PDB file of C-alpha atoms in Angstrom:
ATOM      1  CA  MET T   1       0.187  -0.106  -0.025  1.00 91.00           C
ATOM      2  CA  SER T   2       1.254   3.659  -0.743  1.00 95.00           C
ATOM      3  CA  LEU T   3       2.002   6.232   1.242  1.00 97.00           C
ATOM      4  CA  VAL T   4      -1.202   8.134  -0.641  1.00 97.00           C
ATOM      5  CA  GLU T   5      -3.263   5.561  -0.176  1.00 97.00           C
ATOM      6  CA  LYS T   6      -1.868   5.324   4.010  1.00 98.00           C
ATOM      7  CA  LEU T   7      -2.641   9.220   4.149  1.00 98.00           C
ATOM      8  CA  LEU T   8      -6.182   8.910   2.542  1.00 98.00           C
ATOM      9  CA  ILE T   9      -7.326   6.600   5.067  1.00 98.00           C
ATOM     10  CA  LEU T  10      -5.993   8.330   8.046  1.00 98.00           C
ATOM     11  CA  ALA T  11      -8.596  10.692   6.866  1.00 98.00           C
ATOM     12  CA  LEU T  12     -11.306   8.565   6.570  1.00 98.00           C
ATOM     13  CA  ALA T  13      -9.554   7.190  10.161  1.00 98.00           C
ATOM     14  CA  ALA T  14      -9.761  10.969  11.462  1.00 98.00           C
ATOM     15  CA  GLN T  15     -13.194  11.869  10.407  1.00 98.00           C
ATOM     16  CA  ALA T  16     -14.275   8.897  12.170  1.00 98.00           C
ATOM     17  CA  LEU T  17     -13.557   9.585  14.850  1.00 98.00           C
ATOM     18  CA  LEU T  18     -14.331  12.960  15.274  1.00 98.00           C
ATOM     19  CA  THR T  19     -18.104  11.210  14.765  1.00 98.00           C
ATOM     20  CA  VAL T  20     -17.538   8.548  16.928  1.00 98.00           C
ATOM     21  CA  SER T  21     -15.786  11.343  19.558  1.00 98.00           C
ATOM     22  CA  ILE T  22     -18.996  13.384  19.364  1.00 98.00           C
ATOM     23  CA  LEU T  23     -21.510  10.809  19.818  1.00 98.00           C
ATOM     24  CA  VAL T  24     -19.444   9.325  23.882  1.00 98.00           C
ATOM     25  CA  TRP T  25     -19.536  12.952  24.190  1.00 98.00           C
ATOM     26  CA  MET T  26     -23.759  13.065  23.524  1.00 96.00           C
ATOM     27  CA  GLY T  27     -23.748   9.988  25.092  1.00 96.00           C
ATOM     28  CA  MET T  28     -22.366  11.890  28.591  1.00 96.00           C
ATOM     29  CA  GLU T  29     -24.360  14.506  28.061  1.00 94.00           C
ATOM     30  CA  ARG T  30     -27.577  12.664  28.007  1.00 93.00           C
ATOM     31  CA  VAL T  31     -27.335   9.362  29.455  1.00 94.00           C
ATOM     32  CA  PRO T  32     -26.710  11.129  33.103  1.00 94.00           C
ATOM     33  CA  ARG T  33     -29.326  13.338  33.060  1.00 93.00           C
ATOM     34  CA  VAL T  34     -32.020  10.757  31.995  1.00 91.00           C
ATOM     35  CA  ARG T  35     -30.275   8.224  34.786  1.00 93.00           C
ATOM     36  CA  ASN T  36     -31.205  10.548  37.476  1.00 93.00           C
ATOM     37  CA  GLY T  37     -34.292  11.048  36.634  1.00 91.00           C
ATOM     38  CA  GLU T  38     -33.240  14.585  35.887  1.00 91.00           C
ATOM     39  CA  ILE T  39     -35.744  14.152  31.821  1.00 90.00           C
ATOM     40  CA  ALA T  40     -38.026  11.947  31.787  1.00 88.00           C
ATOM     41  CA  MET T  41     -38.031   9.698  29.408  1.00 88.00           C
ATOM     42  CA  ALA T  42     -41.505  10.765  27.796  1.00 86.00           C
ATOM     43  CA  GLU T  43     -40.098  13.992  27.167  1.00 88.00           C
ATOM     44  CA  ILE T  44     -37.150  12.912  25.243  1.00 89.00           C
ATOM     45  CA  ALA T  45     -39.285  10.606  23.130  1.00 85.00           C
ATOM     46  CA  VAL T  46     -40.224  12.360  19.993  1.00 87.00           C
ATOM     47  CA  ASP T  47     -38.139  15.629  20.078  1.00 85.00           C
ATOM     48  CA  ARG T  48     -34.926  16.928  22.132  1.00 87.00           C
ATOM     49  CA  ASP T  49     -35.737  20.474  23.637  1.00 88.00           C
ATOM     50  CA  ALA T  50     -35.279  18.323  26.867  1.00 90.00           C
ATOM     51  CA  TYR T  51     -32.581  18.346  26.918  1.00 93.00           C
ATOM     52  CA  PRO T  52     -29.717  21.454  27.455  1.00 93.00           C
ATOM     53  CA  LEU T  53     -28.340  23.570  25.524  1.00 94.00           C
ATOM     54  CA  LYS T  54     -24.817  21.270  25.066  1.00 94.00           C
ATOM     55  CA  ALA T  55     -26.561  18.308  24.457  1.00 94.00           C
ATOM     56  CA  ARG T  56     -28.453  19.506  21.802  1.00 95.00           C
ATOM     57  CA  LEU T  57     -25.475  21.132  19.947  1.00 96.00           C
ATOM     58  CA  LEU T  58     -23.762  18.094  20.679  1.00 97.00           C
ATOM     59  CA  SER T  59     -26.737  15.849  18.760  1.00 95.00           C
ATOM     60  CA  ASN T  60     -26.649  18.581  15.913  1.00 96.00           C
ATOM     61  CA  ASN T  61     -23.330  18.197  15.326  1.00 97.00           C
ATOM     62  CA  PHE T  62     -23.237  14.361  15.374  1.00 97.00           C
ATOM     63  CA  ASP T  63     -26.358  13.985  12.176  1.00 96.00           C
ATOM     64  CA  ASN T  64     -24.234  17.340  11.101  1.00 96.00           C
ATOM     65  CA  GLN T  65     -21.510  14.241  10.760  1.00 97.00           C
ATOM     66  CA  PHE T  66     -24.346  11.919   9.169  1.00 97.00           C
ATOM     67  CA  GLN T  67     -24.221  14.979   5.600  1.00 96.00           C
ATOM     68  CA  LEU T  68     -21.374  15.984   4.169  1.00 97.00           C
ATOM     69  CA  PRO T  69     -19.168  13.790   5.302  1.00 98.00           C
ATOM     70  CA  VAL T  70     -21.141  11.028   3.442  1.00 98.00           C
ATOM     71  CA  LEU T  71     -19.603  12.792   0.660  1.00 98.00           C
ATOM     72  CA  PHE T  72     -16.280  12.534   1.476  1.00 98.00           C
ATOM     73  CA  TYR T  73     -16.278   9.403   2.815  1.00 98.00           C
ATOM     74  CA  VAL T  74     -17.335   8.182  -0.549  1.00 98.00           C
ATOM     75  CA  GLY T  75     -15.213  10.405  -2.466  1.00 98.00           C
ATOM     76  CA  VAL T  76     -12.189   8.870  -0.558  1.00 98.00           C
ATOM     77  CA  MET T  77     -13.212   5.269  -1.003  1.00 97.00           C
ATOM     78  CA  LEU T  78     -13.522   5.951  -5.013  1.00 97.00           C
ATOM     79  CA  ALA T  79     -10.152   7.588  -5.230  1.00 96.00           C
ATOM     80  CA  LEU T  80      -9.009   4.487  -3.441  1.00 97.00           C
ATOM     81  CA  TRP T  81     -11.065   2.226  -6.145  1.00 96.00           C
ATOM     82  CA  SER T  82     -10.194   3.263  -8.728  1.00 93.00           C
ATOM     83  CA  GLY T  83      -6.543   3.152  -8.157  1.00 89.00           C
ATOM     84  CA  GLY T  84      -4.020   6.595  -8.868  1.00 87.00           C
ATOM     85  CA  ALA T  85      -4.435   7.992  -5.914  1.00 94.00           C
ATOM     86  CA  GLY T  86      -1.990  11.154  -5.538  1.00 96.00           C
ATOM     87  CA  TRP T  87      -1.404  14.490  -3.663  1.00 97.00           C
ATOM     88  CA  VAL T  88      -4.570  16.072  -4.962  1.00 97.00           C
ATOM     89  CA  GLU T  89      -6.611  13.712  -2.501  1.00 98.00           C
ATOM     90  CA  VAL T  90      -4.554  13.690  -0.031  1.00 98.00           C
ATOM     91  CA  ILE T  91      -4.193  17.131   0.120  1.00 98.00           C
ATOM     92  CA  LEU T  92      -7.837  17.996  -0.401  1.00 98.00           C
ATOM     93  CA  SER T  93      -8.966  15.349   2.188  1.00 98.00           C
ATOM     94  CA  GLY T  94      -6.819  16.534   5.061  1.00 98.00           C
ATOM     95  CA  LEU T  95      -7.731  20.048   4.270  1.00 98.00           C
ATOM     96  CA  PHE T  96     -11.984  18.448   4.393  1.00 98.00           C
ATOM     97  CA  VAL T  97     -11.048  16.643   7.637  1.00 98.00           C
ATOM     98  CA  VAL T  98      -9.422  19.945   9.543  1.00 98.00           C
ATOM     99  CA  LEU T  99     -12.640  21.858   8.417  1.00 98.00           C
ATOM    100  CA  ARG T 100     -15.311  19.094   9.778  1.00 98.00           C
ATOM    101  CA  TYR T 101     -13.367  19.919  13.481  1.00 98.00           C
ATOM    102  CA  VAL T 102     -12.715  23.656  13.155  1.00 98.00           C
ATOM    103  CA  HIS T 103     -16.862  23.657  12.526  1.00 98.00           C
ATOM    104  CA  ALA T 104     -17.627  20.766  15.102  1.00 98.00           C
ATOM    105  CA  GLY T 105     -15.304  22.702  17.362  1.00 98.00           C
ATOM    106  CA  VAL T 106     -17.233  25.899  16.934  1.00 98.00           C
ATOM    107  CA  HIS T 107     -20.587  24.187  17.171  1.00 97.00           C
ATOM    108  CA  VAL T 108     -20.507  22.311  19.897  1.00 97.00           C
ATOM    109  CA  THR T 109     -18.566  25.550  22.063  1.00 96.00           C
ATOM    110  CA  THR T 110     -19.868  29.327  20.862  1.00 96.00           C
ATOM    111  CA  ASN T 111     -21.297  28.272  18.592  1.00 96.00           C
ATOM    112  CA  HIS T 112     -20.769  31.445  16.678  1.00 97.00           C
ATOM    113  CA  VAL T 113     -23.240  30.734  13.599  1.00 97.00           C
ATOM    114  CA  PHE T 114     -20.878  33.030  11.312  1.00 98.00           C
ATOM    115  CA  ARG T 115     -17.695  31.265  11.937  1.00 98.00           C
ATOM    116  CA  ARG T 116     -19.158  27.768  12.499  1.00 97.00           C
ATOM    117  CA  PHE T 117     -21.318  28.473   8.727  1.00 98.00           C
ATOM    118  CA  GLY T 118     -17.458  29.657   7.702  1.00 98.00           C
ATOM    119  CA  ALA T 119     -16.192  26.111   8.395  1.00 98.00           C
ATOM    120  CA  TYR T 120     -19.129  24.589   6.817  1.00 98.00           C
ATOM    121  CA  PHE T 121     -18.989  26.619   4.526  1.00 98.00           C
ATOM    122  CA  ALA T 122     -15.295  26.364   3.688  1.00 98.00           C
ATOM    123  CA  GLY T 123     -15.561  22.618   3.802  1.00 98.00           C
ATOM    124  CA  LEU T 124     -17.794  22.449   0.972  1.00 98.00           C
ATOM    125  CA  VAL T 125     -15.593  24.300  -1.297  1.00 98.00           C
ATOM    126  CA  VAL T 126     -12.720  21.503  -0.689  1.00 98.00           C
ATOM    127  CA  LEU T 127     -15.526  18.623  -0.754  1.00 98.00           C
ATOM    128  CA  GLY T 128     -16.625  20.543  -4.186  1.00 98.00           C
ATOM    129  CA  LEU T 129     -13.276  20.877  -5.073  1.00 98.00           C
ATOM    130  CA  LEU T 130     -12.147  17.136  -4.646  1.00 98.00           C
ATOM    131  CA  TRP T 131     -15.369  15.570  -6.539  1.00 98.00           C
ATOM    132  CA  VAL T 132     -14.713  17.043  -9.464  1.00 98.00           C
ATOM    133  CA  TRP T 133     -10.741  16.467  -9.516  1.00 97.00           C
ATOM    134  CA  LEU T 134     -11.951  13.148  -9.128  1.00 97.00           C
ATOM    135  CA  VAL T 135     -14.068  12.967 -11.378  1.00 96.00           C
ATOM    136  CA  LEU T 136     -11.962  14.492 -13.974  1.00 95.00           C
ATOM    137  CA  ARG T 137      -8.816  12.401 -13.176  1.00 94.00           C
ATOM    138  CA  ILE T 138     -11.031   8.897 -13.723  1.00 93.00           C
ATOM    139  CA  VAL T 139     -13.026   9.933 -16.157  1.00 92.00           C
ATOM    140  CA  LEU T 140      -9.488  12.045 -18.868  1.00 90.00           C
ATOM    141  CA  ALA T 141      -8.006   8.470 -17.566  1.00 83.00           C
ATOM    142  CA  PRO T 142      -6.709   6.679 -20.461  1.00 77.00           C
ATOM    143  CA  SER T 143      -8.069   3.194 -21.179  1.00 71.00           C
ATOM    144  CA  ILE T 144      -6.474   0.432 -21.444  1.00 53.00           C
TER     145      ILE T 144
END
């Protein structure tokens, strides 16, 4: 396996780690409140409004990890499957993951909407560039 392929797999793992970390943190915010009776099961059976703000922010961010990152996972897997992945894919993938960490950090702390949107939009642009690059590289690749 090449260094490029290993780095792409590390980018996938870093994004997965972010998702799992948010899930664990969200559980640490939610479960004790239900367990100690602070929040009744009936209050959370349909929506999240009964949870305190931090738990709702974490929940919203966890949901967000299944939006743009899904296209990232598919793009990186396509890059690996198609062969010939290079440093462009590594750089764009790494940048996307860094921007996802920035977005998550803002989302679950200050939740400053303009900063959060800036990180989200920058990630969207990087992801768009990754996909354009992948499509062009694969479609324009010489056939054997």
